[in-house]
N, CA and C of each residue as an Amber inpcrd file, in Angstrom:
protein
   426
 -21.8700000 137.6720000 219.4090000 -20.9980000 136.6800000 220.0210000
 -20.6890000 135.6010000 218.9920000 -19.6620000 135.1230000 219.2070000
 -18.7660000 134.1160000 217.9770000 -19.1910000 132.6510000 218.9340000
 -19.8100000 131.7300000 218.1530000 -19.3660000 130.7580000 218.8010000
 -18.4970000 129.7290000 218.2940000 -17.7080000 128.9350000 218.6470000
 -16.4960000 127.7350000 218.5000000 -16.8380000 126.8720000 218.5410000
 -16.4410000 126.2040000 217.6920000 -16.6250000 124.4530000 218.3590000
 -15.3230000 123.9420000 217.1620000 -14.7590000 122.7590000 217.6880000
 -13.8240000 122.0130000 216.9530000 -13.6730000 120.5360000 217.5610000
 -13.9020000 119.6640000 216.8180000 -12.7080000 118.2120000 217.3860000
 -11.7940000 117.8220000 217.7760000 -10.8810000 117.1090000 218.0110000
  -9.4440000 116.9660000 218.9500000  -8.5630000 117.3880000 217.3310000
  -8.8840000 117.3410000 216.1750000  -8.3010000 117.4370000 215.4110000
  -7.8900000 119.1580000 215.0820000  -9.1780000 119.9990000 215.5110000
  -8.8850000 121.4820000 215.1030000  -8.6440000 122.0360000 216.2880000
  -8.4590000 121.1870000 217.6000000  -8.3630000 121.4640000 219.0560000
  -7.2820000 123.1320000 218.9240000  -6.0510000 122.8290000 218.4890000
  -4.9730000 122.9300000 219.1100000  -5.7000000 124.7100000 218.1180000
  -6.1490000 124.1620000 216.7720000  -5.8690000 125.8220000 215.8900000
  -7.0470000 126.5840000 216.7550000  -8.3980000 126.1310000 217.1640000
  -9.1860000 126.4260000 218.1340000  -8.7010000 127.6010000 219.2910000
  -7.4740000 126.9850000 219.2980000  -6.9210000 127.8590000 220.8720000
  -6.2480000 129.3390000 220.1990000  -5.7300000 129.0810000 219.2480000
  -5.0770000 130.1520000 218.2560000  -6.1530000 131.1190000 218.3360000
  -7.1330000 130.4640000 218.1000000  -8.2280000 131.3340000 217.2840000
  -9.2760000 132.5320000 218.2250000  -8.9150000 131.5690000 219.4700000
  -9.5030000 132.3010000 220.9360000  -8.6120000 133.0070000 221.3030000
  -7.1660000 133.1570000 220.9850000  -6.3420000 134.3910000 221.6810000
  -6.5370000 135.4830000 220.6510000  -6.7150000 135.2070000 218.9030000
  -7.5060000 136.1670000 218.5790000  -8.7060000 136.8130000 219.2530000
  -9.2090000 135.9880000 219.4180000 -10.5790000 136.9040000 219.8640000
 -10.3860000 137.6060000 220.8410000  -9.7820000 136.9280000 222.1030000
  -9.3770000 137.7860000 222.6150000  -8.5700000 138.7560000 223.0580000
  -7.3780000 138.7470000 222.1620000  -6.8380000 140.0800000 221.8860000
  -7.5580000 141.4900000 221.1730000  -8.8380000 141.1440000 220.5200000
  -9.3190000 141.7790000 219.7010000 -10.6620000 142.0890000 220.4100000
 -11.1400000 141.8120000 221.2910000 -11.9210000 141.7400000 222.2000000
 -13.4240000 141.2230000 221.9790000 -13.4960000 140.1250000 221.1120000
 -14.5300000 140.0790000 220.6260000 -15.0440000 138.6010000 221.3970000
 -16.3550000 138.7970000 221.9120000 -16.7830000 137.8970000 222.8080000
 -17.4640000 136.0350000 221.9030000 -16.9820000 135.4900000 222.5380000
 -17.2290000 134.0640000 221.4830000 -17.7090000 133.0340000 223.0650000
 -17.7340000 132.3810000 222.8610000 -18.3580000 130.6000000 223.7660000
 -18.0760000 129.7650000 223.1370000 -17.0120000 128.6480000 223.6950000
 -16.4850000 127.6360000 223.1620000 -17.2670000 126.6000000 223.5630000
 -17.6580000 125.8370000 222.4530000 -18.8430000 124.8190000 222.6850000
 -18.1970000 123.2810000 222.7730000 -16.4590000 123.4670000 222.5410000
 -16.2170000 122.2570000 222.6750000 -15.6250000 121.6320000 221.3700000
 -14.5760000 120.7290000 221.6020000 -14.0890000 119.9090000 222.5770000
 -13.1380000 120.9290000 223.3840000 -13.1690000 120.2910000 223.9910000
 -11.4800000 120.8170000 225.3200000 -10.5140000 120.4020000 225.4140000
 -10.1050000 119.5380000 224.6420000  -8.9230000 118.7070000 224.4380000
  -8.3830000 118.0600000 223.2010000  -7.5750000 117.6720000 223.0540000
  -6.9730000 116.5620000 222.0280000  -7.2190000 115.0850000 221.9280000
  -8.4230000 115.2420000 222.8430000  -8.9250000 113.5970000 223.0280000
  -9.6870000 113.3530000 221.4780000  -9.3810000 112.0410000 221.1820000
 -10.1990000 111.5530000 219.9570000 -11.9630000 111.6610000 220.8440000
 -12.4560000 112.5770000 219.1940000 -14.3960000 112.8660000 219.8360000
 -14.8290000 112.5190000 218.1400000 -15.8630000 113.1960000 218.3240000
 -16.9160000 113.2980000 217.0130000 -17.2960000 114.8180000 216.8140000
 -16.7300000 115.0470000 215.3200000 -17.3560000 116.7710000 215.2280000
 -18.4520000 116.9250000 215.2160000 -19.3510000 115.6760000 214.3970000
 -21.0100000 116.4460000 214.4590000 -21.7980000 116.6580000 215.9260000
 -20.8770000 116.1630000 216.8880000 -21.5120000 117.0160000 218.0410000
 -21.5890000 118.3800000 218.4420000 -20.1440000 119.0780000 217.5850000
 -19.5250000 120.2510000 217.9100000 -20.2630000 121.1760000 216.9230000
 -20.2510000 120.4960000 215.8470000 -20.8210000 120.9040000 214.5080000
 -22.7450000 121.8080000 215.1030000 -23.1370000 120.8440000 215.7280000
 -24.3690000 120.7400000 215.8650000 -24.8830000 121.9950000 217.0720000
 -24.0810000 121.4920000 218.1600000 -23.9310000 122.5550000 219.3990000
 -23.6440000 123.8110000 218.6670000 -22.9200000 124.3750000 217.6640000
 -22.4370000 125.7870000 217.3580000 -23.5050000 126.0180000 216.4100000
 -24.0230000 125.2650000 215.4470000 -25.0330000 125.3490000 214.8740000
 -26.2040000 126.3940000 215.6820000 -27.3150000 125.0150000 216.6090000
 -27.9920000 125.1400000 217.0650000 -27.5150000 126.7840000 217.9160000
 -26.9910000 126.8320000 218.4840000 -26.2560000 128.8510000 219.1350000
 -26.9080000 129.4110000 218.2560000 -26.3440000 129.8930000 217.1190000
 -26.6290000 130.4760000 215.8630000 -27.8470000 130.5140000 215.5070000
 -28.7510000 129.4540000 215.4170000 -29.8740000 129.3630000 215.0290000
 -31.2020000 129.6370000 215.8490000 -31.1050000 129.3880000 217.0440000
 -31.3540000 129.7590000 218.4970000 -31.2030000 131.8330000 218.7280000
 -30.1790000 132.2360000 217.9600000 -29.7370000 133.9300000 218.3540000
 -28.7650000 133.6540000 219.7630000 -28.5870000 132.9000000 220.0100000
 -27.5440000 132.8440000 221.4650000 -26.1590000 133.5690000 221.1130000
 -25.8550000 132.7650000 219.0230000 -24.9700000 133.7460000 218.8970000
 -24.9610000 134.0670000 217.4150000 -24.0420000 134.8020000 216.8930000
 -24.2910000 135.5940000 215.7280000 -23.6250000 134.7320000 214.6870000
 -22.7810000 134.6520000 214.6880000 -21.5690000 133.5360000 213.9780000
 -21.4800000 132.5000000 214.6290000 -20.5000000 132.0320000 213.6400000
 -19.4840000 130.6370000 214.3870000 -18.2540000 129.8330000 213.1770000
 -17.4420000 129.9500000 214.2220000 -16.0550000 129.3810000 213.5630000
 -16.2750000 127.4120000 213.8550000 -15.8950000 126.8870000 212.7260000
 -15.6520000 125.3040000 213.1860000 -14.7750000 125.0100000 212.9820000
 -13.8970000 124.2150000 213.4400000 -12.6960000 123.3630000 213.0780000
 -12.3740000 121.9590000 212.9130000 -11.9930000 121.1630000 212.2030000
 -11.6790000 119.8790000 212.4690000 -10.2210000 119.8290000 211.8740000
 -10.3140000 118.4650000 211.2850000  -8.5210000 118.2140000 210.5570000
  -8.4780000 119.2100000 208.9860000  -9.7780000 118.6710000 208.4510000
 -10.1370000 119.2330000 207.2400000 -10.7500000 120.4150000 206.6020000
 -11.7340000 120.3950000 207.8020000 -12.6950000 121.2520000 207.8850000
 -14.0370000 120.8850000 207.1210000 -14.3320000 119.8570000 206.6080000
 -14.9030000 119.3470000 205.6520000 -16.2690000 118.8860000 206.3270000
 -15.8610000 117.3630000 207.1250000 -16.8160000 116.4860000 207.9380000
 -17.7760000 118.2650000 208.7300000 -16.6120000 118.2980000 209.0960000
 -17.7340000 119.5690000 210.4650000 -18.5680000 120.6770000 210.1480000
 -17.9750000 121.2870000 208.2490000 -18.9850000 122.0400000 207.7380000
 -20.3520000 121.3600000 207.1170000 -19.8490000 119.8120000 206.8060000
 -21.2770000 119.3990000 206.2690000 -21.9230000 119.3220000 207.5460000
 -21.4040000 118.5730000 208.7260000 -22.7160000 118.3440000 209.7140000
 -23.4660000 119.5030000 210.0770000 -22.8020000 120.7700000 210.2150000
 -23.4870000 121.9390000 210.4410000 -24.4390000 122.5210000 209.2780000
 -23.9040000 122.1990000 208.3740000 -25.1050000 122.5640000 207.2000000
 -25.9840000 121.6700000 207.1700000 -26.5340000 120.6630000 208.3090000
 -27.5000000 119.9680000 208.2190000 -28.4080000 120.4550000 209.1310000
 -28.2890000 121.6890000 209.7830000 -28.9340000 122.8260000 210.4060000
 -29.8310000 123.4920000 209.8820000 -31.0380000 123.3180000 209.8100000
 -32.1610000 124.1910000 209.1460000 -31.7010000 125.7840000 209.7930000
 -31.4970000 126.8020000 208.3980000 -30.7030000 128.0100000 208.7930000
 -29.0600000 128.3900000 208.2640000 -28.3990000 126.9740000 208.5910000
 -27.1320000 127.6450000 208.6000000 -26.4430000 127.2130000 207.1940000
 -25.3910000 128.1360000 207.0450000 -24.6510000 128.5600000 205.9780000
 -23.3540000 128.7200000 206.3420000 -22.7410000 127.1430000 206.9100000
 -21.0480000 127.2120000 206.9850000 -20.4670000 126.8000000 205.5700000
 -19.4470000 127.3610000 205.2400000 -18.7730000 127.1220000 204.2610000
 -17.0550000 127.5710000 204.4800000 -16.5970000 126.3670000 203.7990000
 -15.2090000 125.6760000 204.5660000 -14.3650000 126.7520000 203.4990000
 -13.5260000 127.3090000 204.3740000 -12.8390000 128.2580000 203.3900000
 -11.3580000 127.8350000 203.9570000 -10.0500000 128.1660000 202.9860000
  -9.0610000 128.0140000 203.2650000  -8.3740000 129.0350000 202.4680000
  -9.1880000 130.4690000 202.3280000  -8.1800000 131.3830000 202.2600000
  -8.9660000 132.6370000 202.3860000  -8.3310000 133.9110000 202.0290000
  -9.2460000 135.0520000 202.5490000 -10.1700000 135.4670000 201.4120000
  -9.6830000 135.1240000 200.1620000 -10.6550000 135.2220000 199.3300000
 -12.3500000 134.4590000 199.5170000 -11.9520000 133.3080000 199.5320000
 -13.2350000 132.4210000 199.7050000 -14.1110000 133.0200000 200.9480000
 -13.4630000 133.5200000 202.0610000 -13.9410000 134.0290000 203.6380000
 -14.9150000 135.3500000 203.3790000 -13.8420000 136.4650000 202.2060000
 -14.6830000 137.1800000 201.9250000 -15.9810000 137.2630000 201.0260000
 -15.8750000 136.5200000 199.9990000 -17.0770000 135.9480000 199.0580000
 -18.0650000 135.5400000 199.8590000 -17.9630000 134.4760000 200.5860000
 -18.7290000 133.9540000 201.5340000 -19.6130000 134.2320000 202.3430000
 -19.0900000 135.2430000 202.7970000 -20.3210000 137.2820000 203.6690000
 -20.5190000 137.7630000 202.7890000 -19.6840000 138.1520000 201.6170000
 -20.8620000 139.1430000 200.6860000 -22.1840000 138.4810000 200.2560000
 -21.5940000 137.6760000 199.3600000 -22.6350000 136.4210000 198.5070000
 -23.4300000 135.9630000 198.7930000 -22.9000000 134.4270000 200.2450000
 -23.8920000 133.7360000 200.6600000 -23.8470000 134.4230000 201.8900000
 -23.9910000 135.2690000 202.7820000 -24.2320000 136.1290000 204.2880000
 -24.0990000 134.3220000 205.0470000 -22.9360000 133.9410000 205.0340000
 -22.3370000 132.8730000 205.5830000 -22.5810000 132.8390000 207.3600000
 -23.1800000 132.4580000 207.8390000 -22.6620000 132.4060000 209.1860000
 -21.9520000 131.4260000 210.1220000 -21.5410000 130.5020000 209.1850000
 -20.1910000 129.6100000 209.7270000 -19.3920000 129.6170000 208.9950000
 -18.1320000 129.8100000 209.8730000 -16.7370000 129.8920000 209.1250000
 -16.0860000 127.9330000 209.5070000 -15.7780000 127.3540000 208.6810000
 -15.1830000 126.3600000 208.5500000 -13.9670000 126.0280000 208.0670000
 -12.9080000 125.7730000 208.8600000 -11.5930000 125.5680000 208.9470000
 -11.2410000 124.1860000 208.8370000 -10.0750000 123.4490000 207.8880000
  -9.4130000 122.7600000 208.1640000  -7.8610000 122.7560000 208.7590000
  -7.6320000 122.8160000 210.0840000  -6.3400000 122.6360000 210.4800000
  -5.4360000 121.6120000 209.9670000  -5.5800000 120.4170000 209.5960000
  -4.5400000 120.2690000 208.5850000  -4.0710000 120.3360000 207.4830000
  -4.9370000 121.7980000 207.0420000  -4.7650000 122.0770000 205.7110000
  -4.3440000 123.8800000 205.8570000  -4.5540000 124.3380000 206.6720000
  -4.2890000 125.7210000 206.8380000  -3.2610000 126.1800000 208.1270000
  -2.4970000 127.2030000 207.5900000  -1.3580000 127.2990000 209.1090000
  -1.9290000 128.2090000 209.9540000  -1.4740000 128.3730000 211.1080000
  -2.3380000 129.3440000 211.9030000  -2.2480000 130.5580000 211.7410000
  -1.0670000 131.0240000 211.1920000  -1.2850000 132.6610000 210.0450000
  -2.0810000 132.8970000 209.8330000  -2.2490000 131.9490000 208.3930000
  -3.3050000 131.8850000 207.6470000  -4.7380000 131.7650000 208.0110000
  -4.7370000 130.9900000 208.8930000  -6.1200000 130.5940000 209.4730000
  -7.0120000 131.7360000 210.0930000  -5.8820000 132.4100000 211.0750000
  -6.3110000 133.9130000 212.0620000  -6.2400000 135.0780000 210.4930000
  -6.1750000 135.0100000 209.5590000  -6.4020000 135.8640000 208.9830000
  -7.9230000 135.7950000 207.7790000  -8.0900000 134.5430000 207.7460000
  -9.2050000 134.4480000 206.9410000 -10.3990000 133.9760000 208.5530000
 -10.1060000 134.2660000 209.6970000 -10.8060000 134.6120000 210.6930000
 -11.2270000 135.9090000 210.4020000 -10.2640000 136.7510000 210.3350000
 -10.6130000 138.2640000 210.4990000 -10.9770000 138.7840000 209.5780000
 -11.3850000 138.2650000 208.3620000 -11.7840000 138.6000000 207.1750000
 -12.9300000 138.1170000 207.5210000 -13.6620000 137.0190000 207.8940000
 -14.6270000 136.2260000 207.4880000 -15.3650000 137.0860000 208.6790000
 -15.0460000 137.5820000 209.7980000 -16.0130000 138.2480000 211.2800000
 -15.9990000 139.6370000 210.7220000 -14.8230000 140.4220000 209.8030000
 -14.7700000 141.9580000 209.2010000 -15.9010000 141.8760000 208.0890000
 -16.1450000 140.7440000 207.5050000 -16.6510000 141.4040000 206.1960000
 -18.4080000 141.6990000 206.5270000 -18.8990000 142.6100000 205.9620000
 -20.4140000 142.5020000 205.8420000 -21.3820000 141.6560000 204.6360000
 -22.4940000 141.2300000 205.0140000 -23.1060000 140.7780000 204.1220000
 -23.7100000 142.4380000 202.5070000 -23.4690000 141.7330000 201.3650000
 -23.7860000 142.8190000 200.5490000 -25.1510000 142.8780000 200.6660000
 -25.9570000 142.7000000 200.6060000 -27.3760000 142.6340000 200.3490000
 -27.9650000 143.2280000 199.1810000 -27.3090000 142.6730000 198.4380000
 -27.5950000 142.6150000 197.1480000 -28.2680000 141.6010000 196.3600000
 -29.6450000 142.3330000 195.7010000 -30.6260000 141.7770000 195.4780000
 -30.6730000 140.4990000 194.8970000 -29.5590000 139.9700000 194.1750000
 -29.2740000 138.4650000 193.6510000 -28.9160000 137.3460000 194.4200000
 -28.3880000 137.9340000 195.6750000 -27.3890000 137.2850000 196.7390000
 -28.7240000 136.9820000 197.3990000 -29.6530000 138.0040000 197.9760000
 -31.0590000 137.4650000 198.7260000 -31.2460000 136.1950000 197.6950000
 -32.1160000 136.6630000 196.8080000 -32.7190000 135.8800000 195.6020000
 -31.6020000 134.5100000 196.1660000 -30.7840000 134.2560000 195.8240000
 -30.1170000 133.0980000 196.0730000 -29.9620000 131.8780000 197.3390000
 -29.7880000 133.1360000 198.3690000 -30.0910000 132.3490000 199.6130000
 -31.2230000 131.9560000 200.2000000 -32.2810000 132.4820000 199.2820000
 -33.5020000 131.9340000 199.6220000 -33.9010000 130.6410000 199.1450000
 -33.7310000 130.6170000 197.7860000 -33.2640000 129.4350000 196.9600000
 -32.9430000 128.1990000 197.9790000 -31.5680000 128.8600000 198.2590000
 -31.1300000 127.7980000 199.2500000 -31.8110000 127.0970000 200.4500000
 -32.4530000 128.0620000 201.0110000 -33.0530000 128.1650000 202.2130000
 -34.3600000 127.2960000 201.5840000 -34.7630000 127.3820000 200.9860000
 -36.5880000 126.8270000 200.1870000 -36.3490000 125.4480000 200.2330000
């Protein structure tokens, strides 16, 4: 299961991102916000986090304006590994390399093309597990 979360700022690409899923049938839980109301991402950040880290869910997409603020608060998650990508290259590196499990979006920096496609790259790709890439994320993890 994918989980979501975004601010009033990644609100609108958020919704984009759920008719992917569900055209594609892939089950996600939106953790919030629900609107275009001015909020705070590290709540959203934190809630999709904690899913993930918990096993509630496997991934998770974030969104804000930038994508920036909401991948650091989530990387303040003992466990997680969001990293803010804004194209399909970076989305795919990201699962091989670091076995990423947050995808981080800036909506005012990416169009929703673009965005639903380094989605489907970033939920398609597998982690390599390749012995340098462990070695590394442990690093990280230590």
């Amino acid at each position: 299961m994918v989980a979501l979360g975004s601010d009033h700022g990644g609100y609108a690409l958020k919704q984009e991102v759920i008719k992917y899923l569900q055209e594609n049938n892939i089950e996600y839980k939106d953790f919030g916000c629900y609107s275009e109301e001015s909020c705070d991402y590290p709540v959203y950040a934190k809630k999709v986090a904690n899913a993930i880290v918990s096993g509630e869910c496997e991934k998770g997409i974030l969104i804000c304006g930038t994508g920036i603020g909401i991948s650091i608060a989530a990387n303040k998650v003992k466990g997680i590994r969001a990293a803010l990508c804004h194209d399909t290259f970076s989305a795919q590196a990201t699962r091989e390399h670091n076995d990423a499990n947050i995808l981080a979006m800036g909506a005012r920096v990416v169009g929703t093309g673009l965005a639903l496609k380094i989605v489907d790259t970033f939920l398609n790709t597998a982690f390599s597990n390749d012995e340098r890439h462990i070695r590394r994320i442990e690093q990280i993890e230590s």
